[in-house]
Amino acid sequence: MAGTVITFYSYKGGVGRSFTMANIAVLLARWGYRVLTIDWDLEAPGLHHYFAPILPEAPRGGVIDLADDFLSGAKRPAPHILKAAVEGNGALSLLAAGKMDRTYMGRMQSIDWERLYEQGFANFLEVCRDIWTAEHDFVLIDSRTGISDIASICTAHLPDRLVVVFTANDQNLDEVVDITRRADDARDRMPYDRPRHTVLPVLSRLDNRVEYERADMWQRKCAKAVAPLFENWLVKSVPENLMLRHLTVPYVSYWSFGEQLPVLEEPVPSPDQISYALETIAAVIAQGFDRTDVLEDNRDAYVAAARNHHRDFDLDLLVSSPRTLLRATEELIVELNSLGVRAERSVSGDPEILQRTGVPAEHLCLLVDGEASRWQITEAERFLRHAIGPEGGQRQLFCVLSKNTDRDRLPGFLRNLRRLELGSSPALVARQLHTLIQGTPENESNHDALMTAATALRGLPEQMPYAGRFALVQETVRGMAAALDSGDMELLLDHSADLVLISKTRGNGSLTAMPPELRAVVGALLARIDRRLTAFTD
């Protein structure tokens, strides 16, 4: 499958475009994607500065050398690309602007792009583009600012999508939408099959830490201005203002000095760190600007889905247990390994577990004796926060209880999980876990439960004999949503049956209409269930 070409563009300079692109490129590469970055900001190149610590050497060639390759009659570009060193299963490469020596500026200024196009340079660029997209999942182009021949190459000719980076001022807002329309008009005149642009607006350098009220006012103003850019890709139920908040890179003075890569220093960022916002934007790019409804529901799950897309886990199952169940845990792991499940023990209480940036296992199993320890709860919460994909079923959290465990003392999110009993036979538990991990019978029953729930929700009448009935409906629907969140399909079936009974209207008096708030809650839950059902059939 061919890679995607994405141009990062800004109408004005000084908005943090190169900073944003460089950090997103590193994130995508760490998540397992093959990424090529191209520095086409020829008058003020800077990507080589960001990547200098991870490059094997200074660039010896670059974009301006493509013109020389073409003029020399070459059929394909010379090898000007440098590979950077990043962690993970992906790859990060740089096609710099050129060799940064005394001759660079003169060579760059001597290029007549319009004349090159007249001589057939566009076809040569198409060859380059085919090579780049064949070898990479993402080709990220850092374009120069303003309106020029170079900007037109980057915004009209080459990209599949645009990322427009802007700041909260009128100079940016006056042009941010219009420039994309001009790019569409320009590519319509080209003899290449390119669809109209899909544009991701990124609000950069918003200082919302001190001037909170002014920042909020400007964010809303910016969302209104760039709303047309969301028209052809944002899920209709997601408000533009909310989406732009996800696409906002905050101003953090610490990162304003030099060319830095905070994503390398903030591997597990908190919401107040700049890498948190960069992760969100990278996830939207990784997922093709798709499933933004999932982003609205659960940002961490959305990012985790993008991060885990190419992940090969070292283990199938990590078993977290207290020391009181050491012997049973060891027996369980031996049985799991004999069944072909790669399992190891995680000792709850070891701080190193919580400091790991990676996730060693696809699934997590908690063995609870008496009550879940605070370490186990933290470990489980971390798994749920960072590991569950947008469909909710790719990775699973299991809970196995000893006979000494009081179920009512478990935290709510564990109490709602399907529980297994440890008993005296770890071998039986191992077989049960093996069946659940394999997933075929479970997926079939999950599909049936989701279908039943969707039917019950669609069968709700718009009017009922008295208002109190709708209070019961609201409570039941909330229970269905909680069951869906926890993955407890049996509980979802129980609530669905209750909803069917409540829906049977009786009485001959006046009817009360369903409150709009409840209608919205029902619609949102039904949409979530429909997305899950779609995932089964895709």
XYZ file of C-alpha atoms in Angstrom, residues 457-458 460 473 477 514 517-527:
17
model
C -32.411 1.110 22.216
C -34.076 1.486 18.836
C -37.630 2.910 22.857
C -34.996 4.381 31.118
C -29.239 3.234 29.690
C -38.857 11.732 25.871
C -31.228 15.143 27.107
C -32.202 11.485 27.328
C -32.679 11.275 23.571
C -29.110 12.562 23.126
C -27.722 9.992 25.616
C -29.590 7.156 23.883
C -28.363 8.347 20.476
C -24.753 8.536 21.651
C -24.849 5.028 23.148
C -26.497 3.622 20.037
C -23.811 5.240 17.882
